[in-house]
Short mmCIF file of C-alpha atoms and ligand atoms in Angstrom, two decimals:
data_model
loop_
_atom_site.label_atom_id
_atom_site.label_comp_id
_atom_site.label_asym_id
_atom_site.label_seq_id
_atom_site.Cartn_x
_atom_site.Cartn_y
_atom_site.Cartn_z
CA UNK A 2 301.42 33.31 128.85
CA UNK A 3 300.12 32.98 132.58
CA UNK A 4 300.32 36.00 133.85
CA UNK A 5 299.73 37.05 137.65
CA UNK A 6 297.89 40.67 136.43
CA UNK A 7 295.01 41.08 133.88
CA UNK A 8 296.06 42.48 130.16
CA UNK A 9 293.56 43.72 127.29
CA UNK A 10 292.92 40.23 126.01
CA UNK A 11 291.19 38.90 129.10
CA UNK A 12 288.21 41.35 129.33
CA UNK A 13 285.87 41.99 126.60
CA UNK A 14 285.97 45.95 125.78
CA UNK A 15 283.02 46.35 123.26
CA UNK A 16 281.26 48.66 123.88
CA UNK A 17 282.45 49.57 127.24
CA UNK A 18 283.40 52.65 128.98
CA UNK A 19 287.04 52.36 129.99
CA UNK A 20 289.22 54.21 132.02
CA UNK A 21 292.71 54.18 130.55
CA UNK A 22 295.81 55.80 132.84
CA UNK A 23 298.24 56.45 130.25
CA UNK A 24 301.69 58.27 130.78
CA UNK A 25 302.31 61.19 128.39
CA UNK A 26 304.43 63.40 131.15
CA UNK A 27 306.87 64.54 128.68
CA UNK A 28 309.57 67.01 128.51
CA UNK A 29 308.29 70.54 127.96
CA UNK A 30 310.50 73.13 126.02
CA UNK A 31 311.35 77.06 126.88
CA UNK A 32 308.26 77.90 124.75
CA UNK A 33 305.73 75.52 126.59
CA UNK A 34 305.67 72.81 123.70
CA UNK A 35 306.09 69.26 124.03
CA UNK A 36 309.94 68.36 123.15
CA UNK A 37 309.62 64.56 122.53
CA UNK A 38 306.26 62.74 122.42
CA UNK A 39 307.70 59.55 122.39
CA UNK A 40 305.37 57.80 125.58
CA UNK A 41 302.40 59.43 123.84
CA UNK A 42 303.23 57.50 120.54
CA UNK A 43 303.67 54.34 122.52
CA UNK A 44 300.33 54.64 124.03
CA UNK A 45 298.95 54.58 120.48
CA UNK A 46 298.46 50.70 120.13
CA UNK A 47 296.44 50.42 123.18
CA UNK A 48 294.20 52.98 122.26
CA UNK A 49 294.10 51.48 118.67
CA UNK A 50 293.13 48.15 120.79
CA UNK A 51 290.15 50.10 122.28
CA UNK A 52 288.17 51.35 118.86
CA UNK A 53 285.22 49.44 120.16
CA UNK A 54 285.18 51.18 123.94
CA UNK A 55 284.88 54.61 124.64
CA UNK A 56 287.89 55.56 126.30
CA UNK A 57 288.27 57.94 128.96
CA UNK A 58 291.71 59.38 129.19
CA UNK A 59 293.57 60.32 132.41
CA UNK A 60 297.04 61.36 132.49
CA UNK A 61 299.77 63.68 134.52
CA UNK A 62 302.18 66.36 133.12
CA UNK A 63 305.03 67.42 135.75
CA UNK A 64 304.48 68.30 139.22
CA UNK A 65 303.05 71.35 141.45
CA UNK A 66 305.50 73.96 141.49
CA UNK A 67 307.86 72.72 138.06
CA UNK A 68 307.85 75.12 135.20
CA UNK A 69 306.94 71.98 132.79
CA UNK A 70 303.55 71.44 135.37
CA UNK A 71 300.83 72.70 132.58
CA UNK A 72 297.31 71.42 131.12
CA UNK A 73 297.20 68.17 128.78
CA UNK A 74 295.49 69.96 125.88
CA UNK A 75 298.43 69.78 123.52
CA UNK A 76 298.98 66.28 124.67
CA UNK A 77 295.31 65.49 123.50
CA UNK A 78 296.31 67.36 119.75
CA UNK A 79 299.65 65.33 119.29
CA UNK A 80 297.52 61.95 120.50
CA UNK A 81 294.97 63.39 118.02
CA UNK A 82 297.68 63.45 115.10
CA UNK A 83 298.40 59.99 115.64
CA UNK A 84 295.48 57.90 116.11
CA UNK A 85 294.25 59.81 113.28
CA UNK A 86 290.60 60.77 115.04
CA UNK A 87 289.60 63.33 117.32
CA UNK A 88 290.53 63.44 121.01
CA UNK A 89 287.92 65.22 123.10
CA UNK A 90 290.22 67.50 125.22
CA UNK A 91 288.53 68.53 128.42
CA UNK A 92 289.21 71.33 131.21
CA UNK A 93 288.19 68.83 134.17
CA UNK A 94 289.24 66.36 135.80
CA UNK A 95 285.61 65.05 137.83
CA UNK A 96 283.78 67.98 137.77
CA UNK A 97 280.51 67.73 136.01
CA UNK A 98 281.62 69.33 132.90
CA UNK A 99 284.02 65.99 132.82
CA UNK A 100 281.03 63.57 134.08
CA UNK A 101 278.95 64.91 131.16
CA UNK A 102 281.75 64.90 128.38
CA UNK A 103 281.69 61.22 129.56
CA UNK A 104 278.28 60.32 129.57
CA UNK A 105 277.68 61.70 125.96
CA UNK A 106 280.14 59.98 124.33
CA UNK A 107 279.97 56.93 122.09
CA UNK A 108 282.02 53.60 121.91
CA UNK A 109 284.47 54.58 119.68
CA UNK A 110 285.34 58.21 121.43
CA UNK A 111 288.60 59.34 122.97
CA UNK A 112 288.20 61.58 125.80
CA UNK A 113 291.34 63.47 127.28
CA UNK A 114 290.85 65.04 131.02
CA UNK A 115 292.66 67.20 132.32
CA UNK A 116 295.95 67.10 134.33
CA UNK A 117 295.21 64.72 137.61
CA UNK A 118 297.64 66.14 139.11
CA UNK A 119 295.27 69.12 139.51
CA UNK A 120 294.31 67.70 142.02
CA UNK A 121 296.09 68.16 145.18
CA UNK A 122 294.70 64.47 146.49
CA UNK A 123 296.46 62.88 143.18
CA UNK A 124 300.36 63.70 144.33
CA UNK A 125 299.85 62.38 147.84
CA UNK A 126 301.14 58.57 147.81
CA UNK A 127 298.72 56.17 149.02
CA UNK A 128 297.67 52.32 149.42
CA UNK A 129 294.97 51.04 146.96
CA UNK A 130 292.01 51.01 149.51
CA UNK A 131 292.46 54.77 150.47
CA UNK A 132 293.28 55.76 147.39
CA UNK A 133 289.77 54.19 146.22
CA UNK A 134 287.97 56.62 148.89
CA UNK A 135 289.68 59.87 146.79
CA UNK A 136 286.87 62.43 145.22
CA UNK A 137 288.65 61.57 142.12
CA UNK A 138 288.35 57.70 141.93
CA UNK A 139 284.33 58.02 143.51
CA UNK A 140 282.95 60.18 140.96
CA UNK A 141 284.47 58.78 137.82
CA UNK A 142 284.69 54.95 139.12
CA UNK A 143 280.81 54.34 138.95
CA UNK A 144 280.90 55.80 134.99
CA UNK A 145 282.79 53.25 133.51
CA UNK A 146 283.34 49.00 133.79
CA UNK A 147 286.69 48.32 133.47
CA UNK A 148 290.42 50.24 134.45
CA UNK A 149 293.60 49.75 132.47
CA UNK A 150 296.82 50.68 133.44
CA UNK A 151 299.02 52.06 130.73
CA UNK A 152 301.54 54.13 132.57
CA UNK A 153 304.79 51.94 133.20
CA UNK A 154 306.19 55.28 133.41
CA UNK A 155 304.52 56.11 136.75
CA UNK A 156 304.01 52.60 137.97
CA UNK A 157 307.01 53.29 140.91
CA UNK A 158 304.42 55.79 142.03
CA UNK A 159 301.17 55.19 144.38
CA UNK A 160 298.65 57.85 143.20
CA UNK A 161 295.04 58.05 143.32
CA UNK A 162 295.17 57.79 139.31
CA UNK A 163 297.50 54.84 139.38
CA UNK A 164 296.34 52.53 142.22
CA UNK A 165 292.51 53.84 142.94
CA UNK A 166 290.72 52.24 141.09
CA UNK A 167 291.60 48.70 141.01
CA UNK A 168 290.06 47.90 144.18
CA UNK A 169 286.68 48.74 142.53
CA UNK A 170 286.65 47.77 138.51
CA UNK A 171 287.86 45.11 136.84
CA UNK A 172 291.56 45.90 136.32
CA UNK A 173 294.69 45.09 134.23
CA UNK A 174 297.27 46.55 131.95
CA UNK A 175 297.43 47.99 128.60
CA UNK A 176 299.44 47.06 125.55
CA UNK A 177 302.51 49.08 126.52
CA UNK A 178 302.61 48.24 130.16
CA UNK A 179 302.41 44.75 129.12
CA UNK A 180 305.67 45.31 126.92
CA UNK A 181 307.88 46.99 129.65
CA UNK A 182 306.94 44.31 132.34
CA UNK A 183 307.78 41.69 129.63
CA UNK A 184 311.07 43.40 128.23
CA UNK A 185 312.39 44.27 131.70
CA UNK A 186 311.44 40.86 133.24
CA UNK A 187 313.78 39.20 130.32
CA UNK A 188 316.34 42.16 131.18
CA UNK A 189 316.61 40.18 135.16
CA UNK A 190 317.02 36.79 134.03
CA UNK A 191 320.38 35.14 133.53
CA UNK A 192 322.58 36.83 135.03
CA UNK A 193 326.14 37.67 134.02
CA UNK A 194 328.25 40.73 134.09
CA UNK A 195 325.69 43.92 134.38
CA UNK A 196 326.68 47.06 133.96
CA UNK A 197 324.46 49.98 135.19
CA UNK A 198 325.47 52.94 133.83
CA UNK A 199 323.49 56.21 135.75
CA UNK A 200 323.61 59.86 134.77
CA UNK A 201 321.73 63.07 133.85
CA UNK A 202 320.36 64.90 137.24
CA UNK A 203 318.15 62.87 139.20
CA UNK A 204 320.41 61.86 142.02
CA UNK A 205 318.69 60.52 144.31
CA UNK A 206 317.17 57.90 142.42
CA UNK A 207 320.67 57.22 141.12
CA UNK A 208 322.20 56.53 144.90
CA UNK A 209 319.03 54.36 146.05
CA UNK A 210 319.47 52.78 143.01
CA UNK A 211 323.06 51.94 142.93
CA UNK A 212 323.05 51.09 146.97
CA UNK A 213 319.93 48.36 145.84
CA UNK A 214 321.67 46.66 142.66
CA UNK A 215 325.10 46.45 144.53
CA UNK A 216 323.51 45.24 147.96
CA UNK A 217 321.34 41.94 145.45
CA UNK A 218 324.21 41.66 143.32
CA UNK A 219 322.17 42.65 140.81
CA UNK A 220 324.91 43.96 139.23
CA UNK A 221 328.30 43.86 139.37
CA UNK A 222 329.24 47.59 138.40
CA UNK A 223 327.88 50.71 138.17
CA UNK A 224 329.14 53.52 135.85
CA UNK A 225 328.44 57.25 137.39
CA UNK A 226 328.24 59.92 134.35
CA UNK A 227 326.67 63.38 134.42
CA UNK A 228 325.57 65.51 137.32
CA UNK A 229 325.09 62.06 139.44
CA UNK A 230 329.12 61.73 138.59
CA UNK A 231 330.12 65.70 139.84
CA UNK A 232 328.25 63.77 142.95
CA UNK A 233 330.52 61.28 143.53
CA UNK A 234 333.41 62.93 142.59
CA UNK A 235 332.81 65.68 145.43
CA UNK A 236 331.75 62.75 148.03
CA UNK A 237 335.12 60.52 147.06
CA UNK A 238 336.84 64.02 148.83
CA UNK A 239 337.76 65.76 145.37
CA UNK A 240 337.23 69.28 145.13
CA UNK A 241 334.70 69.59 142.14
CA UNK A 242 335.15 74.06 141.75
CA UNK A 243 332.86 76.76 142.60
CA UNK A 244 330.67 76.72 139.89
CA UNK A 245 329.96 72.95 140.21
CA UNK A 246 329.01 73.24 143.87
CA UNK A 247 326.64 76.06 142.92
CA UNK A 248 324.59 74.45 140.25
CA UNK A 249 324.18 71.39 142.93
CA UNK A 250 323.25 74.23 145.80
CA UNK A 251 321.06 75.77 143.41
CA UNK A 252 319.08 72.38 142.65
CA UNK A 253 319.27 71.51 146.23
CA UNK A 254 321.84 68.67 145.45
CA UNK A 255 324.51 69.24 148.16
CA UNK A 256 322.96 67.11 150.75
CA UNK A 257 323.29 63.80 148.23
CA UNK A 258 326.76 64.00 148.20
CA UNK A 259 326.97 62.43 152.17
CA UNK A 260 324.50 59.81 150.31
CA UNK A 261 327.21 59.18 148.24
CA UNK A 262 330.03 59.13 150.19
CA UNK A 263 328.40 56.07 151.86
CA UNK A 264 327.62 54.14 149.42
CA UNK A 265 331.23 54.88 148.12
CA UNK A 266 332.99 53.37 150.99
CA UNK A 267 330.43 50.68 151.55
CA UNK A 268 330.88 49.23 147.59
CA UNK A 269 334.53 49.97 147.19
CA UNK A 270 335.74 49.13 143.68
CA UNK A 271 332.36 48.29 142.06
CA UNK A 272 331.54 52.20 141.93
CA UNK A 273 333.47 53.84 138.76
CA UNK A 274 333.88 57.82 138.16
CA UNK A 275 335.29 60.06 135.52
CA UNK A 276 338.75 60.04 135.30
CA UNK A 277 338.57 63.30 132.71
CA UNK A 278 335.90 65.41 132.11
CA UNK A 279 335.13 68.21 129.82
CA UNK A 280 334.51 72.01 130.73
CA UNK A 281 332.62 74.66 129.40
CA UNK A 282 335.34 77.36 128.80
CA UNK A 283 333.55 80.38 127.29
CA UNK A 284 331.47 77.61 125.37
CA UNK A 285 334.18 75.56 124.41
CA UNK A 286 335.00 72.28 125.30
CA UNK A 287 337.98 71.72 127.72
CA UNK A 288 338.80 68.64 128.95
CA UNK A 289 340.88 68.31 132.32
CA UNK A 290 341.66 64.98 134.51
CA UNK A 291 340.05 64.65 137.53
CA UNK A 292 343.23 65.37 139.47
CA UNK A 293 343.39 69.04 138.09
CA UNK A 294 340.18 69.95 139.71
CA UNK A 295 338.94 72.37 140.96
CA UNK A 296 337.57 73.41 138.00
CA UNK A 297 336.31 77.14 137.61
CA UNK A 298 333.84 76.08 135.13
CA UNK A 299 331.01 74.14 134.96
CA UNK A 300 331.56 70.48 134.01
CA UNK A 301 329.26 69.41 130.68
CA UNK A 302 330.16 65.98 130.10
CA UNK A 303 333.17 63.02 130.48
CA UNK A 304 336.37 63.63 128.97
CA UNK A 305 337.60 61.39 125.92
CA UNK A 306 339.62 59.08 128.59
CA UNK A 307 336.72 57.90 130.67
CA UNK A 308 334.48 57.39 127.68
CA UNK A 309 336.77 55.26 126.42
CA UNK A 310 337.13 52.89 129.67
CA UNK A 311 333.60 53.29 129.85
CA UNK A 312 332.78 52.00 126.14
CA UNK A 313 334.81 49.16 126.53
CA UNK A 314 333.73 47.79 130.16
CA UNK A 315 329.99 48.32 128.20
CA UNK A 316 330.85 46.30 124.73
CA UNK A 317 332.06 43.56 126.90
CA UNK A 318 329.16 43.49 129.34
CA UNK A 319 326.22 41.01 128.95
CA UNK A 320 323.52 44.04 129.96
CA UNK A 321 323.94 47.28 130.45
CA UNK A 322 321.50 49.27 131.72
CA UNK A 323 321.27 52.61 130.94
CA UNK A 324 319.48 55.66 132.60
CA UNK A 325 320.34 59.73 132.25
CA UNK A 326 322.64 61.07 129.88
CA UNK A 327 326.24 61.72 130.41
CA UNK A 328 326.46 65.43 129.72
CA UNK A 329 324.66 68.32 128.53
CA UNK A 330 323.59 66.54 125.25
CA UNK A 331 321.50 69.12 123.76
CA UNK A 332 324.75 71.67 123.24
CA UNK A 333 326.79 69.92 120.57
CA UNK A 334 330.23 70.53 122.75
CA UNK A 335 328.84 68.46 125.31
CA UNK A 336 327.09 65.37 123.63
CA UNK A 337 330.24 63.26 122.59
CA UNK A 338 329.77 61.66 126.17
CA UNK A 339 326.42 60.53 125.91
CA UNK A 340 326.22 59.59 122.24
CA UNK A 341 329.45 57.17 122.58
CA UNK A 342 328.18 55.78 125.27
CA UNK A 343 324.95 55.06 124.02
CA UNK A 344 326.97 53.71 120.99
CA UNK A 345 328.41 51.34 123.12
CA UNK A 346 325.38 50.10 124.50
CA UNK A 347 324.31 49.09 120.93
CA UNK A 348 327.28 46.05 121.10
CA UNK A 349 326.07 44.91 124.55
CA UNK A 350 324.44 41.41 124.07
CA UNK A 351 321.88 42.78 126.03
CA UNK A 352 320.89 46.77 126.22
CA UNK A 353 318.38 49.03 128.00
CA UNK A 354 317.98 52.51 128.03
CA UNK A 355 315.48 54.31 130.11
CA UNK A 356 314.56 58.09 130.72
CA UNK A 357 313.27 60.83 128.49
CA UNK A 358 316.31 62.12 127.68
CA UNK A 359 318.87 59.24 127.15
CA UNK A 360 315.81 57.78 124.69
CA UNK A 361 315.10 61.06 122.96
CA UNK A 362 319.33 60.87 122.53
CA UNK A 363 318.51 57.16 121.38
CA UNK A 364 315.38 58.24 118.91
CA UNK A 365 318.12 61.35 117.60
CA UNK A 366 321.03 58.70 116.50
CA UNK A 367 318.50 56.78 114.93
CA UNK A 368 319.79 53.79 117.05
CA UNK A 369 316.57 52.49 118.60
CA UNK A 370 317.00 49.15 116.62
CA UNK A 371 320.33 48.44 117.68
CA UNK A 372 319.35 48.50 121.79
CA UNK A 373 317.31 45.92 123.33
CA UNK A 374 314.60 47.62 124.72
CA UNK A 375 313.91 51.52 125.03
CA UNK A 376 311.69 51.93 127.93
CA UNK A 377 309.24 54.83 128.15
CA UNK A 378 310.10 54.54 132.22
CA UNK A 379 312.71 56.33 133.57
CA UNK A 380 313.40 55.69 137.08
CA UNK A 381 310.17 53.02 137.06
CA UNK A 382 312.16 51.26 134.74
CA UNK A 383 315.22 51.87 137.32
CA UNK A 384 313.22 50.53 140.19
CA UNK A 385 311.64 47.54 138.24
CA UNK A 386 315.19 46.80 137.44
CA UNK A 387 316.51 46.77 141.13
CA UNK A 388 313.74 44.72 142.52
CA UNK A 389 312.12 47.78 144.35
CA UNK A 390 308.18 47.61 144.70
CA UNK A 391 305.90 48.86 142.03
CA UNK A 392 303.09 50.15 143.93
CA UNK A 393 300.87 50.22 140.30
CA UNK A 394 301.83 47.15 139.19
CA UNK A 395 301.59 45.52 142.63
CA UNK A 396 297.80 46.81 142.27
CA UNK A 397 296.73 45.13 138.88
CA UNK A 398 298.16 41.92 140.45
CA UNK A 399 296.25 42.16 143.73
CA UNK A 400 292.92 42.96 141.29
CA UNK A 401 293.65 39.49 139.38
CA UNK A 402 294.09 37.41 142.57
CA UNK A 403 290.79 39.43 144.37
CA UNK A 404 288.98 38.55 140.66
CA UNK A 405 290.44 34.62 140.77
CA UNK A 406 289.26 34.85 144.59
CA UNK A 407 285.91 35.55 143.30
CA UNK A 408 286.00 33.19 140.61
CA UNK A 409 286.55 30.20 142.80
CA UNK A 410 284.45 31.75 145.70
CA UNK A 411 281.59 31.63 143.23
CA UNK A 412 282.35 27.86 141.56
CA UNK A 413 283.03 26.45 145.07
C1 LIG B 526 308.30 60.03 135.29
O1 LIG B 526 308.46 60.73 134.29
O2 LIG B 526 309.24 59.49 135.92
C2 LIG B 526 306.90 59.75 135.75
O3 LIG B 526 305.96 60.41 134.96
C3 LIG B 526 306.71 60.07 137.20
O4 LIG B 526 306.87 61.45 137.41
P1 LIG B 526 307.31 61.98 138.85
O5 LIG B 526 308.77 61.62 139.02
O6 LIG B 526 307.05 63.46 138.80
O7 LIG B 526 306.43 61.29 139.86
#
């Protein structure tokens, strides 16, 4: 297949030293341990693809200032378990301790740095060509020969790690980067009644994203559920209750709803909410219509009537595209939401489901044959889907075309 970045198969890895940015941020637990390691797994044929190169590992885990924002050492033991070989886990991210873990390996070692995000130059968002000129991407550049790009999970993002170094080393993706960008692609062509369904808490994503896909026509409806629903609901004028307008104070959610409101009025019709939801009553499951709110308890999930509209406007869509789950999964009063209506996305002709938790709900129902395509991306599958730039992706391409530049320069 022609393709306008570099993959795996057009550089020759033996016995090179290769940078590889993977994407193992995963969701932590209460007691600091990974919950699902389902990107790390995924990384696990490109690294199989690289026994002959010593690969140098660089990764992120959460953000300055989350609770989930820790060190990759247990990331390095679970990659450990399955490649089946030992994962150098090191403190460091350029320091010398990390140059010299480097230098003494072999072709054929895996060595895991440290968090890059560390490193307060990694969360700032810039072009290729500064990001080259970071600490970070001039002290570990000139130590190895070619950069691959693993992390479709980041690839929305413009980070030192992500888009440094492809202005210096030969540059293209790994095996699983190479599988989104393929699966997603074939998710855009044809056409058809689409169905984006968004959920779970990330709202902001969720509004940009439904203004973008409703502005191209990319597609024709979108389906709020979860906390991006209580959203909606407030900005269409209903009163959502007390403790529903806390939890969105508390996670400094309030100001979306104005978001909201405009995008309501501006797609009229093509925006659906709950019409029931469900309750948590002294931990049990209460379902009210939207017309008897205010509610003075928090709302876990959709009631039994929207599921149902929902289910069927997904069964009879061509895609459906699915990102954040529709309640508070996890509690077993709250899940019905997002396990029917991942059901549902099973009988779509075409299905994808994206974010860690709607695919950890996927992985749980034992379901991950019956949809499409389970991306490791959450909202960079989201953005990839709505035509939005991929800064990271955008960078492996602009390596290829400087390499084919060169190519010709040098033949001409
Ligand atoms: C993700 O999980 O979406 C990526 O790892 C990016 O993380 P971020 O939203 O903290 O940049």
């Amino acid at each position: 297949m022609d393709r306008d970045y570099c993959t795996m198969d057009d550089f020759d890895l033996d016995g090179k030293t290769v940078i590889l940015r993977a994407e193992f941020n995963s969701p932590i637990g209460p007691d600091g341990k990974i919950l699902d390691d389902k990107r790390i797994r995924e990384s696990v044929p490109t690294i199989k693809g690289l026994e002959g190169s010593k690969v140098v590992l660089i990764a992120h885990q959460s953000r300055p200032g989350k609770k989930d924002f820790t060190t990759m050492e247990q990331h390095a033991k679970r990659l450990q378990r399955y490649v089946k070989q030992s994962v150098h886990y090191v403190d460091d991210i350029f320091g010398s301790h990390a140059r010299a873990a480097i230098v003494e390996a072999e072709p054929g070692d895996i060595v895991m740095l440290e968090n890059v995000r560390f490193y307060s130059e990694e969360v700032l968002e810039l072009k290729p060509e500064a990001a080259a000129k970071t600490v970070m991407v001039k002290k570990l550049a000139p130590l190895a020969q070619v950069f691959l790009n693993d992390a479709f999970g980041a690839s929305h993002r413009s980070q030192d790690s992500l888009v440094g170094f492809t202005p210096i080393l030969p540059s293209g993706s790994g095996k699983l980067m190479q599988k989104e960008i393929d699966s997603l692609t074939e998710a855009l062509r044809g056409g058809g009644e689409v169905v984006y369904v968004l959920g779970g808490a990330k709202v902001d994503d969720s509004i940009s994203v439904t203004k973008n896909v409703l502005e191209k026509g990319i597609a024709s409806r979108v389906l709020v559920t979860g906390v991006v629903a209580n959203v909606f609901l407030a900005a269409s004028g209903m009163n959502i209750g007390n403790p529903n307008y806390e939890f969105l104070e508390k996670n400094e959610l309030t100001g979306e709803i104005p978001n909201a409101k405009e995008v309501l009025q501006k797609f009229d019709g093509k925006i659906l909410m709950p019409s029931d939801v469900a309750i948590n009553k002294d931990g049990k499951r209460v379902e009210i219509n939207v017309r008897q709110l205010p509610a003075d308890y928090p709302i876990m999930d959709i009631g039994h009537e929207t599921i149902a509209n929902f289910s069927d406007i997904i069964r009879h869509s061509d895609k459906v595209i699915l990102n954040g789950p529709a309640g508070v999964f996890e509690n077993p009063e709250f899940g019905t939401g997002t396990r029917d209506i991942l059901m549902a996305a099973t009988k779509a002709k075409f299905s994808v489901v994206g974010g860690g938790h709607s695919s950890a709900a996927v992985e749980e129902m034992g379901i991950e044959d019956k949809i499409t395509h389970v991306s490791t991306g959450g909202g960079a599958a989201i953005d990839f889907l709505s035509g939005k730039p991929m800064p990271a992706i955008d960078a492996l391409k602009a390596a290829k075309k400087r390499m084919m530049e060169h190519v010709g320069a040098k033949t001409h």
